[in-house]
Tab-separated table of C-alpha atoms and ligand atoms in Angstrom:
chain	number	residue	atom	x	y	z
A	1	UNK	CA	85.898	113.368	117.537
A	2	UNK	CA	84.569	114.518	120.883
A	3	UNK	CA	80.954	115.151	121.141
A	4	UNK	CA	81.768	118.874	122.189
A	5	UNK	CA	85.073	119.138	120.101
A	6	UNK	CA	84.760	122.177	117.493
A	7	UNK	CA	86.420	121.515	113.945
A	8	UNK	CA	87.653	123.833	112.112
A	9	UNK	CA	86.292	126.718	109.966
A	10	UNK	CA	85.395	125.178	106.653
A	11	UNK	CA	85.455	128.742	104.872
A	12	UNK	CA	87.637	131.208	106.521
A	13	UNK	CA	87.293	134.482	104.774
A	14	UNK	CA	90.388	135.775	101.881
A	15	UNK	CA	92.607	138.122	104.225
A	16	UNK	CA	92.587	141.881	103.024
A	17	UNK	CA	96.459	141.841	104.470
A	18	UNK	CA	99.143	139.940	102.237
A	19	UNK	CA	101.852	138.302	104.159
A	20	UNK	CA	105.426	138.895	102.395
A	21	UNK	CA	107.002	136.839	99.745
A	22	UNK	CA	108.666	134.015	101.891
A	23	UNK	CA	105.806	133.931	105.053
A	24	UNK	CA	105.868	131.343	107.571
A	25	UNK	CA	102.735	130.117	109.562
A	26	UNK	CA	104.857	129.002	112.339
A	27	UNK	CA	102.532	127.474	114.710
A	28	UNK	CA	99.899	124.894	113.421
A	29	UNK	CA	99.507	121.088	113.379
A	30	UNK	CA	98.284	117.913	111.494
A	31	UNK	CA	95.351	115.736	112.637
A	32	UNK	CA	95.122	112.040	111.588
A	33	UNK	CA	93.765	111.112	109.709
A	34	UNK	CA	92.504	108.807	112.541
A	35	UNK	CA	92.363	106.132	109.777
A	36	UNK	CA	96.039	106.434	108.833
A	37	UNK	CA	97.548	107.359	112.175
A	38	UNK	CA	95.535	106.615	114.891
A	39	UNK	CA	95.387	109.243	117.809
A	40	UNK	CA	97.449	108.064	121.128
A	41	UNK	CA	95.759	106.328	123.744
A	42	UNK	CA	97.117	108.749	126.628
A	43	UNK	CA	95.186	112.246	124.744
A	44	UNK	CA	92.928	114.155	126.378
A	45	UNK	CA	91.000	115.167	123.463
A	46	UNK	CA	90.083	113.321	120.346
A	47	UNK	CA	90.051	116.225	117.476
A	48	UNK	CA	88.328	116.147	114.418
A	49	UNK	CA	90.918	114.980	111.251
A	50	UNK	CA	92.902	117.921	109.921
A	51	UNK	CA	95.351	116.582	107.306
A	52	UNK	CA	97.880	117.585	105.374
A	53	UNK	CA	96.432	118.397	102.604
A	54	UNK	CA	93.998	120.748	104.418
A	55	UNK	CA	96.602	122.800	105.952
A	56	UNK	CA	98.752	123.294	103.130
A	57	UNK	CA	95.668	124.519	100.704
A	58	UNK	CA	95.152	126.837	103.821
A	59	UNK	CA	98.634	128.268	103.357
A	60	UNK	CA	98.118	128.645	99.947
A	61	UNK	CA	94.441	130.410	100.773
A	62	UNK	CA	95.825	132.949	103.303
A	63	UNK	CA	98.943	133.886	101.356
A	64	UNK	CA	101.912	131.869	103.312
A	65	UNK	CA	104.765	129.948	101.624
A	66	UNK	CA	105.546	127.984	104.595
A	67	UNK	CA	104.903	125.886	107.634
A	68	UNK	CA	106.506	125.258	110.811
A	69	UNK	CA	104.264	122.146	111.894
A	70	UNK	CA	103.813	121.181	115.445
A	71	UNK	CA	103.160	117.843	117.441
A	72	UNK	CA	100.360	118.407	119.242
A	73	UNK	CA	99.238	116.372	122.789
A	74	UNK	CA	96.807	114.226	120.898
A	75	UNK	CA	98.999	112.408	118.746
A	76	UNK	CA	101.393	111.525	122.014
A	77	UNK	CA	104.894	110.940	121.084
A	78	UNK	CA	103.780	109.507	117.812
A	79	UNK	CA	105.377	111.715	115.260
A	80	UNK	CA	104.561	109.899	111.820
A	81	UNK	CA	101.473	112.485	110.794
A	82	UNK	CA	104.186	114.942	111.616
A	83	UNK	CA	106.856	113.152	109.484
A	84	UNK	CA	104.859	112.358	107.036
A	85	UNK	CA	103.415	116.032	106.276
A	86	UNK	CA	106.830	117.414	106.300
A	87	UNK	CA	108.327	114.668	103.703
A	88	UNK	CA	105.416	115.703	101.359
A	89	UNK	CA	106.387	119.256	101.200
A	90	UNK	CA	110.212	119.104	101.800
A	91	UNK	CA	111.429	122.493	102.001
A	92	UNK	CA	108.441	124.139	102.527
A	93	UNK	CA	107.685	123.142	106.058
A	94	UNK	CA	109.582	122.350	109.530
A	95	UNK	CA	108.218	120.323	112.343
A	96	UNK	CA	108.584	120.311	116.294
A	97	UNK	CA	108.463	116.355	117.551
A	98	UNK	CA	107.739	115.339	120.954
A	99	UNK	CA	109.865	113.017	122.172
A	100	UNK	CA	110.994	110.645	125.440
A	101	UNK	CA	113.688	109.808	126.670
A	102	UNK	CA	113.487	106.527	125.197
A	103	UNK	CA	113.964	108.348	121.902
A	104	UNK	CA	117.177	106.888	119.954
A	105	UNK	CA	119.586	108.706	118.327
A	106	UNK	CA	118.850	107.210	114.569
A	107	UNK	CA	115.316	108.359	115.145
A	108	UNK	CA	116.452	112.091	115.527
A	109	UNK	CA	118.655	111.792	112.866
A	110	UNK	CA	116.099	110.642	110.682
A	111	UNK	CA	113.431	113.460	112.163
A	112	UNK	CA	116.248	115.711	111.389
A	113	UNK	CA	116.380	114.288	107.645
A	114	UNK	CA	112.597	114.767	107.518
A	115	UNK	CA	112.711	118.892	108.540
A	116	UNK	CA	112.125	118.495	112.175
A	117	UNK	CA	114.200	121.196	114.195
A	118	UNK	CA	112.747	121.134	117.666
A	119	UNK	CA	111.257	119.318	120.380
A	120	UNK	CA	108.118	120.761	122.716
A	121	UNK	CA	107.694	120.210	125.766
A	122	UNK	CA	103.935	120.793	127.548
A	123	UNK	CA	103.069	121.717	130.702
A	124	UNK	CA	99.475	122.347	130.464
A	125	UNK	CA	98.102	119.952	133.239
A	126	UNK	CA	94.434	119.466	130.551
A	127	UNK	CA	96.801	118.198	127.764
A	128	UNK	CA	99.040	116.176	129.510
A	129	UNK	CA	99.847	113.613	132.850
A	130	UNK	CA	103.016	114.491	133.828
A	131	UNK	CA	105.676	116.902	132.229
A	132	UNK	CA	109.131	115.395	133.672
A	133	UNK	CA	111.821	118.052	134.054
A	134	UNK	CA	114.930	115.659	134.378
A	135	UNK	CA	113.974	113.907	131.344
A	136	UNK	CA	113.194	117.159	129.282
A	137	UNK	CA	117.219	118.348	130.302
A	138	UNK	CA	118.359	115.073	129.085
A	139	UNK	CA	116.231	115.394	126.211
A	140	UNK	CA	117.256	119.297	125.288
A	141	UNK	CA	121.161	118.141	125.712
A	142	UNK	CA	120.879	115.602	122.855
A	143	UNK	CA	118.479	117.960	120.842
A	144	UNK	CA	120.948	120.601	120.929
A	145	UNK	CA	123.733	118.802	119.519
A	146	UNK	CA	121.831	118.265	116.522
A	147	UNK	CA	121.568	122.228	116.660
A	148	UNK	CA	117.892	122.183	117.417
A	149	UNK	CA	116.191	123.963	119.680
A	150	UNK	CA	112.845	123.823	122.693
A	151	UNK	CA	109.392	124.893	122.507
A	152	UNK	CA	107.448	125.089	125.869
A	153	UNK	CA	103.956	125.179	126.336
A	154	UNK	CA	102.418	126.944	130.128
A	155	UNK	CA	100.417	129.015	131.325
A	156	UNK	CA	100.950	132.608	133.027
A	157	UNK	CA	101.362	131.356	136.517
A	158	UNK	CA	103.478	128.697	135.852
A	159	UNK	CA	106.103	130.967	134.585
A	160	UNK	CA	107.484	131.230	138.077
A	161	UNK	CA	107.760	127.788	139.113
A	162	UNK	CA	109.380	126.884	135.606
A	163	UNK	CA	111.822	129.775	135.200
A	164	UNK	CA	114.800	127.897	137.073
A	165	UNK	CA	113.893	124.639	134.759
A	166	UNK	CA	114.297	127.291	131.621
A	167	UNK	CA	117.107	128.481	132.812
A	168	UNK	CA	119.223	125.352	132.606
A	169	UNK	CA	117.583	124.354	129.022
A	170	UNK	CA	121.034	124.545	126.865
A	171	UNK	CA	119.284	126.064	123.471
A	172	UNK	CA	116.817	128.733	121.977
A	173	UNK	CA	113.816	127.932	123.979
A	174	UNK	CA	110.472	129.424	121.961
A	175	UNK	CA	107.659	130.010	124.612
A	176	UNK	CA	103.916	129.298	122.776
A	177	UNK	CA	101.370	131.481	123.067
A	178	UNK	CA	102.948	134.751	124.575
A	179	UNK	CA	102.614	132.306	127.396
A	180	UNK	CA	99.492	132.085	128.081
A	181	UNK	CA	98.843	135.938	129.824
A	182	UNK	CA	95.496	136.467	131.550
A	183	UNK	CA	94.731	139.524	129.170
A	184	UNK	CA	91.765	140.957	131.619
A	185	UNK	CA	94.986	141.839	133.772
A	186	UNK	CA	96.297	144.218	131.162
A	187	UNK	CA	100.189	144.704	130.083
A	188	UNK	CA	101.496	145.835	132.860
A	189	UNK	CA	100.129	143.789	135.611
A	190	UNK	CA	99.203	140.182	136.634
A	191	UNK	CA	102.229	137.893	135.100
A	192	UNK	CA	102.875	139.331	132.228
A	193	UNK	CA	105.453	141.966	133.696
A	194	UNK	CA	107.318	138.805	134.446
A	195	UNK	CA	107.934	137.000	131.100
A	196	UNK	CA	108.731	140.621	129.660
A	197	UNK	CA	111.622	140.181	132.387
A	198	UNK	CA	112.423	136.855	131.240
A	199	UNK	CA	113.001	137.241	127.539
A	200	UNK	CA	115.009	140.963	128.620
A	201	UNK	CA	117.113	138.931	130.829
A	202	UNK	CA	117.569	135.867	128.396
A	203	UNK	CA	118.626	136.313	125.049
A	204	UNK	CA	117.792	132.712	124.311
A	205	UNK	CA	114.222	133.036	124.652
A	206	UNK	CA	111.774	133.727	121.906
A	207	UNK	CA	107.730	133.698	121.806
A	208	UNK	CA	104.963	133.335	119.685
A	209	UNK	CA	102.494	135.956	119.181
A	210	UNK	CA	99.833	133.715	118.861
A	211	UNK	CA	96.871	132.494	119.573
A	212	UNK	CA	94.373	135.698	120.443
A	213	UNK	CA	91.042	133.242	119.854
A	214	UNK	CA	92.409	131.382	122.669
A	215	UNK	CA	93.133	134.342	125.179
A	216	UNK	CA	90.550	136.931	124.057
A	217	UNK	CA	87.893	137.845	126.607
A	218	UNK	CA	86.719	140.182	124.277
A	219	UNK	CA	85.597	138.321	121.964
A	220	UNK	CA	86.690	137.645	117.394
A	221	UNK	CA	87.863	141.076	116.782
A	222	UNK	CA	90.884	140.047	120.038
A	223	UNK	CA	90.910	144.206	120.405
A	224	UNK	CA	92.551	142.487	124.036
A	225	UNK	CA	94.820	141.028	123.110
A	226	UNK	CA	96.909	142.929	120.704
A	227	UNK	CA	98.583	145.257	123.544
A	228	UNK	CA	100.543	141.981	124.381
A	229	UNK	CA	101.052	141.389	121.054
A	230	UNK	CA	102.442	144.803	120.350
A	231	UNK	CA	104.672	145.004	123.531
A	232	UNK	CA	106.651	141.954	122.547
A	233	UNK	CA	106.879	142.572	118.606
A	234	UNK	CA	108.094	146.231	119.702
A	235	UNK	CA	110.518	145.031	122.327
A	236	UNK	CA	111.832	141.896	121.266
A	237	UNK	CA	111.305	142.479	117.199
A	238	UNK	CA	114.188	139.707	116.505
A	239	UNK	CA	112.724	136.954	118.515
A	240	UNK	CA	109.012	136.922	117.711
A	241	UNK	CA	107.052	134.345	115.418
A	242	UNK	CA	103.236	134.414	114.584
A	243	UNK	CA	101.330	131.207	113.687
A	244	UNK	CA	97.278	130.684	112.918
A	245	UNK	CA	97.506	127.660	115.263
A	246	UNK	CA	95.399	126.017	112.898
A	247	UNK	CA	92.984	123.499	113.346
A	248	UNK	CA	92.502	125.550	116.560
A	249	UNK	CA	91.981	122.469	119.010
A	250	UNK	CA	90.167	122.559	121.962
A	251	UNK	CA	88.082	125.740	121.516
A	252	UNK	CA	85.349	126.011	122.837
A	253	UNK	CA	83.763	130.081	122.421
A	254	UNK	CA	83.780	129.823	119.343
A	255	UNK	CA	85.685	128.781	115.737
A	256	UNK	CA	88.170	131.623	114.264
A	257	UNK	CA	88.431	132.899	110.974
A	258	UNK	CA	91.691	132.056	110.139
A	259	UNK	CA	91.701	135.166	107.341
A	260	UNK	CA	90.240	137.526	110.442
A	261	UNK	CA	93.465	135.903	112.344
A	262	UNK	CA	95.571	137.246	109.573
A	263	UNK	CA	94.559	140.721	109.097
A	264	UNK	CA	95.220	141.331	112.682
A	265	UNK	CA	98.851	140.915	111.802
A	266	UNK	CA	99.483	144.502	110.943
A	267	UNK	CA	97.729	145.573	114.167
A	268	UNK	CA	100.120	143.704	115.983
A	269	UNK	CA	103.320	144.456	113.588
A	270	UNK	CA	102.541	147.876	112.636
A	271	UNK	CA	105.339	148.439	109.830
A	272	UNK	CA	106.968	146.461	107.008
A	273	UNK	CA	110.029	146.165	108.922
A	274	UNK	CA	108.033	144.066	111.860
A	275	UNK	CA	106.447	141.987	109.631
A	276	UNK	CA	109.437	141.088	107.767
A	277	UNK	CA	110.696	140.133	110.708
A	278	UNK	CA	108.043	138.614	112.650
A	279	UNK	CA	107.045	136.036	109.573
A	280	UNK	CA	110.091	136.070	107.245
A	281	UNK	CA	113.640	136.399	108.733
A	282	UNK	CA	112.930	135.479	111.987
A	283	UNK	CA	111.234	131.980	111.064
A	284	UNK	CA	113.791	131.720	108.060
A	285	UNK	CA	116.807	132.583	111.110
A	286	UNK	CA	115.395	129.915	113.293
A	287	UNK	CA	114.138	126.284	111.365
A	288	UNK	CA	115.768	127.017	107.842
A	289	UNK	CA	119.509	128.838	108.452
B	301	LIG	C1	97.853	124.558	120.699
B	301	LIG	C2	97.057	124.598	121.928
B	301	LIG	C3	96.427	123.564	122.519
B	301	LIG	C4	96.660	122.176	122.277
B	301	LIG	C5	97.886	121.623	122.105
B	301	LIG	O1	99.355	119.847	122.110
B	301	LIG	C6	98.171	120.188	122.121
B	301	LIG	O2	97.238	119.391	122.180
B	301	LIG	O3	98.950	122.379	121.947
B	301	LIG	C7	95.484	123.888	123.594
B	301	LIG	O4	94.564	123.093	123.851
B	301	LIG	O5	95.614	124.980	124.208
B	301	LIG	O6	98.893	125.189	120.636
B	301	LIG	O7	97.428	123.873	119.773
């Protein structure tokens, strides 16, 4: 692990707010561990482990029923921690691969067999070299045909230079983060005004409300950061998911408390009806139908 890497929080407190029956965390990975399978050469961060076994007693902990795991930058294109988690749970958990082009199509088939329903594509220049457009079309126009669909990862002021690229993507295309808004800019300035455009103009585009502990200026309580939050859950309530984004890589304020992440859930999805939607029917419409 990096000598100023921050592991996660070994006893996040019991939420006060109980997901609904059928809940899916829908943004969170799998570490190692290292031992079993090794991190890839090209990261850019080594993390501390966070296995299987962890997250899925976290689930249990915070109230969830489900998982939708995702491959995360320092495991490369390597997806057997990924695999591997989702063949130990089989129904209860999805997975989003990263893939190349050099990707065959047995190996997707076989992903596919194991739960995996999307690939991700990054764009954050700290987590990865290069992010190759061409090869990311030809990748989402064999992905689709197995019905899957694409999860990009960029920040606020990328969003213009990419929005012709997500354009031409062929499927669903789930954006992380609320993409990444500069919250000190409030709702209706800065670049945020822009990917509320985006997802009016395209039906096809989804986002995560995620992540607060990683855009907060405020500080744990994320009082910033539920506006955005709220705006898209209120607009777009059939195309939002919320995850923990558990083990939380790369943080460096501080460590959430994944229960504190929870009970901020009905401050962003202030009735039943939202929630249902935000972490049952839309997750269950998306990686399960
Ligand atoms: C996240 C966020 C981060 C890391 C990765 O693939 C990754 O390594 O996604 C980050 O550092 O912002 O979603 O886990």
């Amino acid at each position: 692990m990096d000598a100023d890497y921050l592991p996660f929080h070994a006893n996040p407190s019991k939420p006060a707010f109980a997901p609904p029956r059928g809940a899916v965390d829908a943004h969170c990975h799998v570490f190692g561990p290292a031992a079993v399978f090794p991190y890839a050469p090209e990261r850019k961060y080594t993390p501390c482990d966070a296995p299987k076994e962890r997250l899925f007693a976290l689930r249990d902990f915070l109230g969830f029923e489900r998982n939708v795991i995702v491959q995360a930058s320092c495991h490369g294109r390597d997806n057997r921690a990924l695999v591997d988690a989702l063949l130990s749970v089989g129904d209860r958990a999805r997975g989003v691969a990263v893939v190349g082009p050099e990707i065959t199509d047995k190996e997707l088939e076989d992903m596919h067999g194991a739960g995996v329903r999307a690939v991700r594509f990054n764009f954050l220049k700290r987590l990865v070299d290069n992010a190759p457009k061409d090869a990311f079309l030809s990748i989402a126009a064999r992905i689709a045909k197995l019905g899957w669909h694409v999860v990009v990862y960029f920040e606020a002021h990328q969003l213009e230079e990419l929005a012709p690229f997500l354009d031409q993507l062929p499927t669903t295309v789930v954006v992380d983060h609320m993409g990444r808004p500069d919250v000190r800019s409030g709702i209706e300035h800065g670049h945020f005004p822009r990917f509320l455009t985006l997802l009016e103009r395209k039906r096809s585009i989804w986002t995560k409300v995620s992540c607060p502990e990683r855009l907060s200026v405020s500080g744990p309580d994320y009082s910033d950061v539920v506006p955005f939050a709220r705006a898209l859950v209120n607009t777009f309530p059939d195309r939002v998911l919320w995850g923990t984004d558990w083990p939380h890589p790369n943080m460096k304020s501080h460590m959430p408390d994944d229960g504190k992440l929870v009970d901020l859930i009905p401050r962003v999805a202030d009735t039943a009806k939202k929630r249902q939607a935000l972490l049952v029917d839309n997750p269950q419409r998306l990686y399960w139908a």
